[in-house]
Coordinates of C-alpha atoms and ligand atoms in Angstrom, one line a residue:
X640 CA -39.1 -7.7 -104.4
X641 CA -41.1 -7.1 -101.4
X642 CA -38.8 -6.1 -98.5
X643 CA -41.6 -4.3 -96.9
X644 CA -42.2 -6.9 -94.2
X645 CA -38.6 -6.6 -93.3
X646 CA -39.0 -3.2 -91.9
X647 CA -41.4 -1.8 -89.4
X648 CA -42.2 0.8 -92.1
X649 CA -40.8 1.7 -95.5
X650 CA -40.6 5.3 -94.3
X651 CA -37.5 4.4 -92.4
X652 CA -35.5 4.0 -95.6
X653 CA -35.4 7.7 -95.7
X654 CA -35.0 9.1 -92.6
X655 CA -31.4 7.8 -93.6
X656 CA -4.9 -0.2 -84.0
X657 CA -6.3 -3.4 -83.5
X658 CA -4.7 -4.9 -86.6
X659 CA -5.7 -8.5 -86.6
X660 CA -2.8 -9.5 -88.8
X661 CA 0.7 -9.0 -87.7
X662 CA 3.1 -7.4 -90.1
X663 CA 4.6 -10.8 -90.8
X664 CA 1.4 -12.4 -92.1
X665 CA -0.1 -9.4 -93.8
X666 CA -0.5 -9.7 -97.5
X667 CA 0.4 -13.4 -97.4
X668 CA -2.0 -15.7 -95.8
X669 CA -5.2 -15.4 -97.6
X670 CA -5.7 -19.1 -98.1
X671 CA -7.6 -19.4 -94.8
X672 CA -10.3 -17.2 -96.4
X673 CA -10.7 -19.2 -99.6
X674 CA -14.2 -20.4 -100.3
X675 CA -13.8 -23.9 -101.6
X676 CA -17.4 -24.9 -102.2
X677 CA -20.8 -23.9 -101.1
X678 CA -23.6 -26.2 -100.2
X679 CA -26.4 -26.5 -102.8
X680 CA -24.4 -24.4 -105.3
X681 CA -22.7 -25.0 -108.6
X682 CA -19.0 -24.3 -108.6
X683 CA -18.1 -20.7 -108.0
X684 CA -15.5 -18.4 -109.4
X685 CA -12.4 -18.1 -107.1
X686 CA -13.4 -16.2 -103.9
X687 CA -12.4 -15.4 -100.4
X688 CA -14.8 -14.7 -97.5
X689 CA -14.6 -14.1 -93.8
X690 CA -14.5 -11.3 -91.2
X691 CA -11.8 -8.8 -90.4
X692 CA -11.8 -6.4 -87.4
X693 CA -12.3 -2.7 -87.8
X694 CA -9.0 -1.3 -86.5
X695 CA -9.2 1.3 -83.7
X696 CA -12.6 0.0 -82.4
X697 CA -13.5 -2.2 -79.5
X698 CA -13.2 -6.0 -79.9
X699 CA -16.2 -7.5 -81.6
X700 CA -16.5 -5.1 -84.5
X701 CA -15.7 -7.2 -87.5
X702 CA -16.9 -6.6 -91.0
X703 CA -17.7 -9.5 -93.3
X704 CA -16.4 -9.6 -96.8
X705 CA -16.8 -11.8 -99.9
X706 CA -14.3 -11.1 -102.6
X707 CA -14.6 -12.6 -106.0
X708 CA -11.7 -12.7 -108.5
X709 CA -12.6 -11.5 -111.9
X710 CA -13.7 -14.3 -114.3
X711 CA -12.3 -12.5 -117.3
X712 CA -8.7 -11.4 -117.3
X713 CA -9.5 -8.6 -119.6
X714 CA -11.0 -6.9 -116.5
X715 CA -8.1 -7.6 -114.1
X716 CA -7.5 -3.8 -113.6
X717 CA -11.0 -3.2 -112.2
X718 CA -12.4 -3.6 -108.7
X719 CA -16.1 -3.1 -108.1
X720 CA -17.2 -2.7 -104.4
X721 CA -21.0 -3.2 -104.0
X722 CA -23.1 -1.7 -101.2
X723 CA -26.7 -2.5 -100.3
X724 CA -28.6 0.2 -98.4
X725 CA -31.1 -0.1 -95.6
X726 CA -29.2 1.2 -93.6
X727 CA -28.4 -2.2 -92.2
X728 CA -29.0 -4.5 -95.2
X729 CA -26.5 -7.1 -96.2
X730 CA -24.7 -6.7 -99.5
X731 CA -25.4 -10.4 -100.1
X732 CA -28.9 -9.2 -101.2
X733 CA -27.4 -7.7 -104.3
X734 CA -25.0 -10.6 -104.7
X735 CA -27.9 -13.2 -104.9
X736 CA -30.5 -11.1 -106.7
X737 CA -28.9 -10.3 -110.0
X738 CA -25.4 -8.7 -109.7
X739 CA -23.3 -11.6 -108.3
X740 CA -22.5 -15.1 -109.5
X741 CA -25.3 -16.9 -107.7
X742 CA -29.1 -16.6 -107.7
X743 CA -31.8 -18.5 -105.9
X744 CA -33.8 -20.8 -108.1
X745 CA -37.4 -19.6 -107.9
X746 CA -38.8 -19.6 -104.4
X747 CA -36.2 -22.1 -103.2
X748 CA -32.7 -22.0 -101.6
X749 CA -31.2 -23.9 -104.5
X750 CA -28.6 -21.8 -106.2
X751 CA -27.9 -21.3 -109.9
X752 CA -25.3 -19.4 -111.8
X753 CA -26.2 -15.9 -112.9
X754 CA -25.0 -15.4 -116.5
X755 CA -24.9 -11.6 -115.9
X756 CA -22.7 -11.6 -112.9
X757 CA -20.5 -8.5 -112.6
X758 CA -17.6 -10.9 -111.6
X759 CA -17.2 -11.1 -115.4
X760 CA -16.4 -7.4 -115.4
X761 CA -13.8 -7.1 -112.6
X762 CA -12.9 -8.2 -109.2
X763 CA -16.0 -7.7 -107.0
X764 CA -16.0 -7.1 -103.3
X765 CA -19.2 -7.4 -101.2
X766 CA -19.0 -6.0 -97.7
X767 CA -21.6 -6.2 -95.0
X768 CA -21.5 -2.8 -93.3
X769 CA -22.0 -0.9 -91.0
X770 CA -20.9 -3.2 -88.2
X771 CA -23.6 -5.6 -87.1
X772 CA -25.1 -5.9 -90.6
X773 CA -25.6 -9.3 -92.2
X774 CA -22.6 -11.5 -91.2
X775 CA -20.7 -8.6 -89.6
X776 CA -20.6 -8.3 -85.9
X777 CA -20.8 -5.3 -83.5
X778 CA -19.9 -4.6 -79.9
X779 CA -22.5 -3.4 -77.4
X780 CA -23.6 -0.7 -77.0
X781 CA -23.9 -0.3 -80.8
X782 CA -20.9 1.8 -81.8
X783 CA -22.0 3.3 -85.2
X784 CA -24.1 6.2 -83.9
X785 CA -24.2 8.2 -87.1
X786 CA -23.0 8.3 -90.6
X787 CA -19.6 9.8 -89.7
X788 CA -18.9 6.6 -87.6
X789 CA -20.0 4.4 -90.5
X790 CA -17.7 6.1 -92.9
X791 CA -14.7 6.1 -90.5
X792 CA -15.2 2.4 -89.7
X793 CA -15.3 1.4 -93.4
X794 CA -12.2 3.4 -94.3
X795 CA -10.2 2.0 -91.4
X796 CA -11.4 -1.5 -92.3
X797 CA -10.6 -1.1 -96.0
X798 CA -7.0 -0.2 -95.1
X799 CA -6.5 -3.5 -93.3
X800 CA -8.4 -5.4 -96.0
X801 CA -6.1 -4.1 -98.6
X802 CA -3.1 -5.0 -96.5
X803 CA -4.4 -8.6 -96.8
X804 CA -5.0 -8.3 -100.5
X805 CA -2.3 -5.8 -101.5
X806 CA -2.6 -6.6 -105.3
X807 CA -6.0 -4.8 -105.2
X808 CA -4.4 -1.5 -104.1
X809 CA -3.6 -0.4 -107.6
X810 CA -6.9 -1.3 -109.2
X811 CA -9.3 1.1 -110.7
X812 CA -12.0 1.2 -108.1
X813 CA -15.7 1.6 -108.8
X814 CA -18.0 2.1 -105.8
X815 CA -21.5 1.0 -106.6
X816 CA -24.6 0.7 -104.6
X817 CA -28.3 1.4 -104.3
X818 CA -30.9 3.1 -102.0
X819 CA -29.3 4.3 -98.7
X820 CA -25.9 3.6 -100.3
X821 CA -26.6 6.9 -102.0
X822 CA -25.5 8.3 -98.7
X823 CA -22.8 5.8 -97.8
X824 CA -20.9 6.0 -101.0
X825 CA -20.4 9.7 -101.5
X826 CA -19.2 10.1 -97.9
X827 CA -16.8 7.1 -98.2
X828 CA -15.4 8.4 -101.5
X829 CA -15.0 11.8 -100.0
X830 CA -13.2 10.4 -96.9
X831 CA -10.9 8.4 -99.2
X832 CA -10.1 11.3 -101.5
X833 CA -9.9 14.3 -99.2
X834 CA -6.9 14.8 -97.0
X835 CA -4.5 13.8 -99.8
X836 CA -5.9 10.4 -100.4
X837 CA -4.4 8.6 -97.4
X838 CA -4.7 5.1 -98.9
X839 CA -3.5 6.4 -102.4
X840 CA -6.4 4.6 -104.1
X841 CA -7.4 5.1 -107.7
X842 CA -11.1 5.7 -107.3
X843 CA -12.5 6.1 -110.8
X844 CA -16.2 6.1 -110.4
X845 CA -19.2 6.0 -108.2
X846 CA -22.6 4.7 -109.2
X847 CA -25.8 5.4 -107.2
X848 CA -28.9 3.4 -108.1
X849 CA -32.2 4.6 -106.9
X850 CA -30.2 6.3 -104.2
X851 CA -31.3 8.6 -101.4
X852 CA -28.6 11.2 -102.1
X853 CA -30.8 14.2 -102.8
X854 CA -32.7 16.5 -100.5
X855 CA -35.2 14.1 -99.0
X856 CA -38.2 16.4 -99.2
X857 CA -37.4 17.1 -102.8
X858 CA -37.0 13.4 -103.7
X859 CA -40.1 12.3 -101.9
X860 CA -42.8 15.0 -101.5
X861 CA -42.1 17.3 -104.4
X862 CA -42.1 14.5 -106.9
X863 CA -44.8 12.2 -105.6
X864 CA -47.9 13.7 -107.2
X865 CA -46.3 13.8 -110.6
X866 CA -45.1 10.2 -110.3
X867 CA -48.6 9.0 -109.4
X868 CA -49.9 10.7 -112.6
X869 CA -47.4 8.9 -114.8
X870 CA -48.2 5.5 -113.2
X871 CA -51.9 6.0 -112.5
X872 CA -52.8 3.0 -114.7
X873 CA -50.5 0.6 -113.0
X874 CA -51.4 1.8 -109.6
X875 CA -55.2 1.9 -110.4
X876 CA -55.6 5.5 -109.2
X877 CA -58.8 7.2 -110.4
X878 CA -59.0 10.8 -111.7
X879 CA -60.6 12.2 -108.6
X880 CA -57.6 11.1 -106.5
X881 CA -55.1 12.4 -109.0
X882 CA -56.9 15.8 -109.0
X883 CA -56.6 15.9 -105.2
X884 CA -52.8 15.4 -105.5
X885 CA -52.6 18.1 -108.2
X886 CA -54.5 20.6 -106.0
X887 CA -52.2 19.8 -103.1
X888 CA -49.1 20.2 -105.3
X889 CA -50.4 23.7 -106.3
X890 CA -51.0 24.7 -102.7
X891 CA -47.7 23.4 -101.6
X892 CA -45.8 25.1 -104.4
X893 CA -44.4 21.8 -105.7
X894 CA -45.9 22.5 -109.2
X895 CA -43.7 25.5 -109.6
X896 CA -40.6 23.7 -108.4
X897 CA -41.2 20.9 -110.9
X898 CA -41.8 23.3 -113.7
X899 CA -38.4 24.9 -113.1
X900 CA -36.8 21.4 -113.1
X901 CA -38.3 20.7 -116.5
X902 CA -36.3 23.4 -118.2
X903 CA -33.0 22.2 -119.7
X904 CA -30.7 23.7 -118.8
X905 CA -32.2 25.0 -115.5
X906 CA -32.1 28.7 -114.9
X907 CA -31.6 28.8 -111.2
X908 CA -31.6 26.7 -108.0
X909 CA -34.9 25.1 -107.0
X910 CA -36.4 26.1 -103.8
X911 CA -38.5 23.6 -101.8
X912 CA -41.3 25.8 -100.4
X913 CA -42.7 25.5 -96.9
X914 CA -41.4 22.8 -94.7
X915 CA -42.8 19.6 -96.0
X916 CA -42.9 16.4 -94.0
X917 CA -40.7 13.4 -94.4
X918 CA -37.2 14.3 -93.5
X919 CA -36.7 17.7 -94.7
X920 CA -33.4 18.2 -93.1
X921 CA -33.8 21.9 -92.6
X922 CA -36.7 21.6 -90.3
X923 CA -37.0 21.4 -86.5
X924 CA -34.8 18.5 -85.3
X925 CA -37.0 17.8 -82.2
X926 CA -39.6 16.7 -84.7
X927 CA -37.3 14.4 -86.5
X928 CA -37.3 11.6 -83.9
X929 CA -41.0 12.0 -83.2
X930 CA -41.9 11.7 -86.8
X931 CA -39.9 8.5 -87.2
X932 CA -41.9 6.9 -84.4
X933 CA -45.3 8.0 -85.6
X934 CA -44.6 7.1 -89.2
X935 CA -43.2 3.8 -88.0
X936 CA -46.2 2.8 -86.0
X937 CA -48.8 3.9 -88.5
X938 CA -50.4 6.3 -86.1
X939 CA -50.6 9.1 -88.7
X940 CA -52.4 6.9 -91.2
X941 CA -56.0 8.0 -91.7
X942 CA -56.4 5.4 -94.4
X943 CA -57.4 7.9 -97.1
X944 CA -59.5 6.4 -99.9
X945 CA -61.3 9.4 -101.4
X946 CA -60.4 12.9 -102.5
X947 CA -61.3 14.5 -99.3
X948 CA -59.3 12.0 -97.3
X949 CA -56.3 12.7 -99.6
X950 CA -56.7 16.4 -99.1
X951 CA -56.9 16.1 -95.3
X952 CA -54.0 13.7 -95.0
X953 CA -51.7 15.9 -97.2
X954 CA -52.7 19.3 -96.0
X955 CA -54.4 19.0 -92.6
X956 CA -52.4 16.3 -90.8
X957 CA -50.8 17.8 -87.7
X958 CA -49.3 14.3 -87.4
X959 CA -47.3 14.2 -90.6
X960 CA -46.8 18.0 -90.9
X961 CA -47.6 20.1 -93.9
X962 CA -47.6 18.9 -97.5
X963 CA -47.4 15.2 -96.7
X964 CA -47.7 13.9 -100.3
X965 CA -45.3 11.0 -99.8
X966 CA -46.9 9.5 -96.7
X967 CA -50.4 10.1 -98.1
X968 CA -49.6 8.3 -101.3
X969 CA -48.2 5.3 -99.3
X970 CA -51.3 5.3 -97.0
X971 CA -53.7 5.5 -100.0
X972 CA -52.1 2.6 -101.8
X973 CA -51.8 0.3 -98.9
X974 CA -55.4 1.1 -98.1
X975 CA -56.7 0.4 -101.6
X976 CA -54.5 -2.6 -102.0
X977 CA -55.9 -4.2 -98.8
X978 CA -59.4 -3.3 -99.9
X979 CA -59.0 -5.0 -103.2
X980 CA -59.5 -1.9 -105.3
X981 CA -55.9 -1.0 -105.7
X982 CA -52.8 -2.9 -107.0
X983 CA -52.7 -6.4 -105.4
X984 CA -49.9 -6.9 -103.0
X985 CA -48.7 -3.3 -103.6
X986 CA -44.9 -3.0 -103.4
X987 CA -43.4 0.5 -103.0
X988 CA -40.0 -0.9 -104.3
X989 CA -41.5 -2.0 -107.6
X990 CA -45.0 -1.1 -108.6
X991 CA -45.2 -3.9 -111.2
X992 CA -44.9 -6.5 -108.5
X993 CA -47.9 -8.6 -107.6
X994 CA -48.7 -11.4 -105.2
X995 CA -46.7 -13.9 -107.3
X996 CA -43.5 -11.9 -106.8
X997 CA -40.9 -13.8 -104.7
X998 CA -39.4 -12.0 -101.8
X999 CA -35.6 -12.7 -101.5
X1000 CA -34.8 -11.7 -97.9
X1001 CA -36.5 -14.8 -96.4
X1002 CA -34.6 -17.0 -98.8
X1003 CA -31.3 -15.3 -97.9
X1004 CA -32.3 -15.7 -94.2
X1005 CA -32.9 -19.4 -94.6
X1006 CA -29.9 -20.2 -96.8
X1007 CA -27.2 -18.1 -95.0
X1008 CA -28.4 -19.4 -91.6
X1009 CA -27.3 -22.9 -92.5
X1010 CA -24.4 -24.1 -90.4
X1011 CA -22.6 -25.7 -93.4
X1012 CA -23.0 -22.5 -95.5
X1013 CA -21.6 -20.4 -92.6
X1014 CA -18.7 -22.8 -92.3
X1015 CA -17.9 -22.5 -96.0
X1016 CA -17.8 -18.7 -95.6
X1017 CA -15.6 -18.8 -92.5
X1018 CA -18.3 -17.4 -90.2
X1019 CA -18.9 -20.4 -88.0
X1020 CA -21.1 -19.9 -85.0
X1021 CA -22.8 -16.9 -86.5
X1022 CA -26.3 -17.9 -85.4
X1023 CA -29.2 -17.0 -87.6
X1024 CA -28.4 -14.6 -90.4
X1025 CA -30.9 -11.9 -91.4
X1026 CA -30.7 -9.8 -94.5
X1027 CA -31.6 -6.5 -92.8
X1028 CA -31.3 -5.3 -89.3
X1029 CA -34.0 -2.9 -88.0
X1030 CA -31.9 -1.7 -85.0
X1031 CA -29.2 -0.4 -87.2
X1032 CA -31.9 1.2 -89.5
X1033 CA -33.5 2.9 -86.6
X1034 CA -30.2 4.1 -85.1
X1035 CA -28.9 5.7 -88.3
X1036 CA -32.1 7.1 -89.5
X1037 CA -32.9 8.5 -86.1
X1038 CA -29.4 10.1 -85.6
X1039 CA -29.5 13.6 -84.4
X1040 CA -28.4 15.7 -86.2
X1041 CA -29.5 13.8 -89.3
X1042 CA -26.9 13.1 -92.0
X1043 CA -26.9 16.0 -94.4
X1044 CA -27.9 14.9 -97.9
X1045 CA -25.1 13.7 -100.1
X1046 CA -25.8 16.1 -102.9
X1047 CA -23.7 18.7 -101.0
X1048 CA -20.6 16.7 -101.6
X1049 CA -21.1 15.0 -105.0
X1050 CA -20.2 18.2 -106.9
X1051 CA -16.7 18.3 -105.4
X1052 CA -16.1 14.6 -106.1
X1053 CA -16.8 15.2 -109.7
X1054 CA -15.2 18.7 -110.1
X1055 CA -12.2 18.6 -107.8
X1056 CA -11.4 14.8 -107.8
X1057 CA -12.4 14.0 -111.4
X1058 CA -14.6 11.1 -110.4
X1059 CA -17.2 9.8 -112.9
X1060 CA -20.6 9.9 -111.3
X1061 CA -23.2 7.5 -112.6
X1062 CA -26.8 7.9 -111.4
X1063 CA -29.4 5.5 -112.4
X1064 CA -33.0 4.7 -111.6
X1065 CA -35.7 2.1 -112.3
X1066 CA -38.9 3.6 -113.5
X1067 CA -41.1 1.3 -111.3
X1068 CA -39.5 2.4 -108.1
X1069 CA -41.9 4.5 -106.1
X1070 CA -39.8 4.8 -102.9
X1071 CA -37.1 6.8 -104.6
X1072 CA -38.8 7.7 -107.9
X1073 CA -37.0 8.9 -111.0
X1074 CA -38.7 12.3 -111.1
X1075 CA -37.2 13.2 -107.7
X1076 CA -33.8 11.9 -108.9
X1077 CA -34.0 14.0 -112.0
X1078 CA -35.0 17.1 -110.0
X1079 CA -32.1 16.5 -107.7
X1080 CA -29.6 16.2 -110.5
X1081 CA -30.9 19.4 -112.2
X1082 CA -30.4 21.3 -108.9
X1083 CA -26.7 20.2 -108.6
X1084 CA -23.8 22.3 -109.9
X1085 CA -20.7 20.6 -111.1
X1086 CA -17.8 21.4 -113.4
X1087 CA -19.0 24.9 -114.0
X1088 CA -22.7 24.4 -114.7
X1089 CA -26.0 23.5 -113.1
X1090 CA -27.7 20.3 -114.2
X1091 CA -27.7 18.8 -117.7
X1092 CA -28.1 21.0 -120.7
X1093 CA -29.9 18.3 -122.6
X1094 CA -32.9 16.4 -121.3
X1095 CA -32.1 12.7 -120.9
X1096 CA -33.9 11.2 -123.9
X1097 CA -31.3 9.2 -125.9
X1098 CA -32.4 5.6 -125.9
X1099 CA -30.1 2.8 -124.9
X1100 CA -30.5 -0.9 -125.5
X1101 CA -29.6 -4.1 -123.7
X1102 CA -26.2 -5.3 -124.9
X1103 CA -25.3 -1.7 -125.8
X1104 CA -25.7 1.0 -123.2
X1105 CA -23.9 3.5 -125.3
X1106 CA -25.7 5.7 -127.8
X1107 CA -27.6 3.8 -130.5
X1108 CA -30.2 5.3 -132.7
X1109 CA -33.7 4.0 -132.4
X1110 CA -34.4 1.0 -134.5
X1111 CA -37.7 -0.7 -135.2
X1112 CA -36.5 -4.2 -134.5
X1113 CA -35.2 -3.7 -130.9
X1114 CA -37.1 -2.4 -127.9
X1115 CA -35.4 0.3 -125.9
X1116 CA -34.3 -0.3 -122.4
X1117 CA -34.5 3.2 -121.3
X1118 CA -33.1 6.7 -121.8
X1119 CA -29.8 8.3 -120.8
X1120 CA -27.6 11.3 -121.0
X1121 CA -24.1 12.3 -119.8
X1122 CA -22.4 15.6 -119.4
X1123 CA -19.3 16.9 -117.7
X1124 CA -18.5 13.6 -116.0
X1125 CA -22.0 12.8 -114.8
X1126 CA -24.3 10.2 -116.5
X1127 CA -27.9 9.4 -115.8
X1128 CA -29.7 6.2 -117.0
X1129 CA -33.4 5.6 -116.5
X1130 CA -34.3 1.9 -116.9
X1131 CA -37.7 0.8 -118.1
X1132 CA -39.3 -2.3 -116.6
X1133 CA -37.2 -2.1 -113.4
X1134 CA -37.9 -1.1 -109.8
X1135 CA -35.7 -0.1 -106.8
X1136 CA -33.1 -2.7 -107.6
X1137 CA -32.6 -2.5 -111.3
X1138 CA -30.5 -5.7 -111.8
X1139 CA -33.2 -7.7 -110.0
X1140 CA -35.6 -7.4 -113.0
X1141 CA -33.1 -6.3 -115.7
X1142 CA -29.9 -8.2 -115.1
X1143 CA -28.9 -8.2 -118.8
X1144 CA -29.4 -4.5 -119.2
X1145 CA -27.6 -3.7 -116.0
X1146 CA -24.7 -5.9 -117.0
X1147 CA -24.4 -3.9 -120.3
X1148 CA -24.5 -0.7 -118.3
X1149 CA -21.7 -1.8 -115.9
X1150 CA -19.6 -3.1 -118.9
X1151 CA -20.1 -0.1 -121.2
X1152 CA -20.6 2.8 -118.8
X1153 CA -19.1 2.1 -115.5
X1154 CA -16.1 -0.1 -116.3
X1155 CA -15.8 0.7 -119.9
X1156 CA -16.0 4.5 -119.3
X1157 CA -17.8 4.9 -122.6
X1158 CA -19.6 8.1 -121.5
X1159 CA -18.0 11.2 -120.2
Ligands
NAG1922 C1 -29.2 -6.0 -85.0 O1 -28.0 -5.3 -84.6 C2 -28.0 -5.1 -83.2 C3 -26.8 -4.2 -83.0 O2 -25.6 -4.8 -83.3 C4 -27.9 -6.4 -82.5 O3 -28.0 -6.1 -81.1 C5 -29.2 -7.2 -82.8 O4 -29.1 -8.5 -82.2 C6 -29.3 -7.4 -84.3 N1 -30.5 -8.0 -84.6 C7 -30.7 -9.0 -85.4 C8 -32.0 -9.5 -85.7 O5 -29.7 -9.5 -85.9
NAG1923 C1 -31.2 23.2 -104.5 O1 -29.9 23.7 -104.1 C2 -30.0 24.7 -103.1 C3 -28.6 25.2 -102.9 O2 -27.6 24.3 -103.1 C4 -30.6 24.2 -101.9 O3 -30.8 25.3 -101.0 C5 -32.0 23.7 -102.2 O4 -32.6 23.1 -101.1 C6 -31.9 22.6 -103.3 N1 -33.2 22.2 -103.7 C7 -33.5 21.0 -104.0 C8 -34.9 20.7 -104.5 O5 -32.8 20.1 -103.7
NAG1924 C1 -64.2 9.8 -97.6 O1 -63.8 8.8 -96.8 C2 -64.0 9.0 -95.4 C3 -63.5 7.7 -94.7 O2 -62.2 7.5 -95.1 C4 -65.5 9.1 -95.1 O3 -65.7 9.4 -93.7 C5 -66.0 10.3 -95.9 O4 -67.4 10.3 -95.8 C6 -65.7 10.1 -97.4 N1 -66.1 11.3 -98.1 C7 -66.8 11.2 -99.2 C8 -67.2 12.5 -99.8 O5 -67.2 10.2 -99.7
NAG1925 C1 -56.7 22.4 -94.3 O1 -55.5 23.0 -94.9 C2 -55.7 24.1 -95.7 C3 -54.4 24.4 -96.4 O2 -53.3 24.4 -95.5 C4 -56.3 25.2 -94.9 O3 -56.5 26.3 -95.8 C5 -57.6 24.8 -94.3 O4 -58.1 25.8 -93.4 C6 -57.4 23.5 -93.5 N1 -58.7 23.0 -93.1 C7 -58.9 22.5 -91.9 C8 -60.3 22.0 -91.6 O5 -58.1 22.5 -91.0
NAG1926 C1 -42.3 -18.5 -101.1 O1 -42.2 -19.4 -100.1 C2 -42.7 -18.9 -98.8 C3 -42.4 -19.9 -97.8 O2 -42.8 -21.2 -98.2 C4 -44.2 -18.6 -98.9 O3 -44.6 -18.0 -97.7 C5 -44.3 -17.5 -100.0 O4 -45.7 -17.3 -100.2 C6 -43.8 -18.1 -101.3 N1 -43.8 -17.0 -102.3 C7 -44.3 -17.2 -103.5 C8 -44.4 -16.0 -104.4 O5 -44.7 -18.2 -103.9
NAG1927 C1 -10.4 13.0 -115.7 O1 -10.9 11.8 -116.0 C2 -11.0 11.5 -117.4 C3 -11.6 10.2 -117.6 O2 -12.8 10.2 -117.1 C4 -9.6 11.6 -118.0 O3 -9.7 11.4 -119.4 C5 -9.0 12.9 -117.7 O4 -7.6 13.0 -118.2 C6 -9.0 13.2 -116.2 N1 -8.5 14.6 -116.0 C7 -7.6 14.8 -115.0 C8 -7.3 16.3 -114.8 O5 -7.1 14.0 -114.3
NAG1928 C1 -28.4 8.8 -135.5 O1 -29.2 9.9 -135.1 C2 -28.6 11.2 -135.3 C3 -29.4 12.3 -134.7 O2 -30.8 11.9 -134.6 C4 -28.4 11.4 -136.8 O3 -27.7 12.6 -137.0 C5 -27.5 10.2 -137.3 O4 -27.4 10.3 -138.8 C6 -28.1 8.9 -137.0 N1 -27.2 7.8 -137.4 C7 -27.6 6.7 -138.0 C8 -26.5 5.7 -138.2 O5 -28.8 6.5 -138.3

């Protein structure tokens, strides 16, 4: 899906006791939130939608939720909470593009039922957060200045939400999300579990899909050249360009780092040499904001289209900073795509997309801006809805100091709190590519060891995400491994949002791995 036009630049994805209900009505009056029917839609599973204030904040900060009751009583014990990323993108994107009960029919706002809806695998809660995202509202000036505010708001809000739906308090909770939710979710889980679990919740697992939870320089710059090599055919990259990336990787020391990450088990921590561009959180903070602006307005782009242009953009750009493989790759592909020599309608979120790919955000914008739809969801008078908000994106990615990468806190969630951590990636995602994800996993130490001992190479299949031996009559869906409470699945044929192109495979993954706890 091509979200690119939604943002002023894809780069930004990185950078990354006012109780409304009196005690008397708490836990009782949910009927006012019931969604009875939705315009243009087949009949829905039982659901409740609306807004609830974030306690302890100014008036006007209300988070929108849409809660679906499980369609299968066998999964009555499970509650999945889904988060989209951005930051500032609505969770209704995931809900309508392959994980929820409804999907848009083709390039229209007609809705159809999704046979692979996760509502068949548990109660599912979609929340638009932080405040101001999607149907959620925010006071002015914008109150979520950094990730700590975002986390605190969500946790405060969840408490009052669970007071309204008290039967959910005892469920097994699975926090799942993609992209920038790779930062939201670990911090939220940590806030819920540290300090003696103030809400006494039973959080069983977290799942991070194509998530920005690692060291940003490692996930972007270190891995980029190698990723281009593996996808050179799809991306129409000639040998001379690949060689220029290889030469730069050698000069920047990335080749060494990657080599260490290829050893299973790894022998030591991986160092990211130098001080590469693109949100290396260790570097000079005064550059952080400046870089966001220059990357956002395209002023560092020298439109490289030959080997010497690649070399100059990676190594000699005073604008991007040293070793700018990520931005250079983006600039190269947008240049060749526009010139007609590269992939047509190049999409960093899924390199298999072309000009016939439908972009969901405009469809969401059109549908959820309809007055009758808003009335059905109890958000009358919302005004136009938009799937992503660039003000929120800019605020959180530009926060000083930047949010530290979440890989610092993941090990404690797994080791101390016994959470299952599921990491997955789509192979066609170039924004947060799988090589960077694998590198980041191998650099992490949990339950007494660093990384996986075994390389992820066991195949899995749609309909059965657990170990199955290769068989000639069934095409594999990807490879996986799991050790000491952490699993990793790499999906073939999928981009940044795995369920968007592989809803059946993703459904099996959620059923067998996340909710079924088949790997550990
Ligand atoms: C995005 O969020 C900000 C902060 O709440 C708000 O002022 C602005 O109107 C929103 N923009 C859109 C397009 O919704
Ligand atoms: C690996 O972990 C070490 C220590 O935790 C950290 O200093 C280093 O930056 C990490 N490297 C990568 C590639 O994430
Ligand atoms: C490479 O491209 C630049 C323009 O982007 C051009 O000025 C330069 O002459 C080219 N170099 C070669 C060797 O073709
Ligand atoms: C370009 O960068 C390389 C590597 O950092 C350096 O050796 C070289 O002198 C630079 N060239 C120019 C023209 O600045
Ligand atoms: C979908 O519809 C919009 C609006 O009519 C149009 O701009 C866009 O090109 C269409 N996309 C495809 C893939 O047909
Ligand atoms: C940790 O979780 C696993 C299930 O993933 C469970 O079997 C085990 O008993 C738990 N251990 C502790 C100490 O709670
Ligand atoms: C599956 O593969 C494993 C290891 O390759 C082998 O030991 C086992 O016998 C196989 N099982 C079946 C049912 O083919």
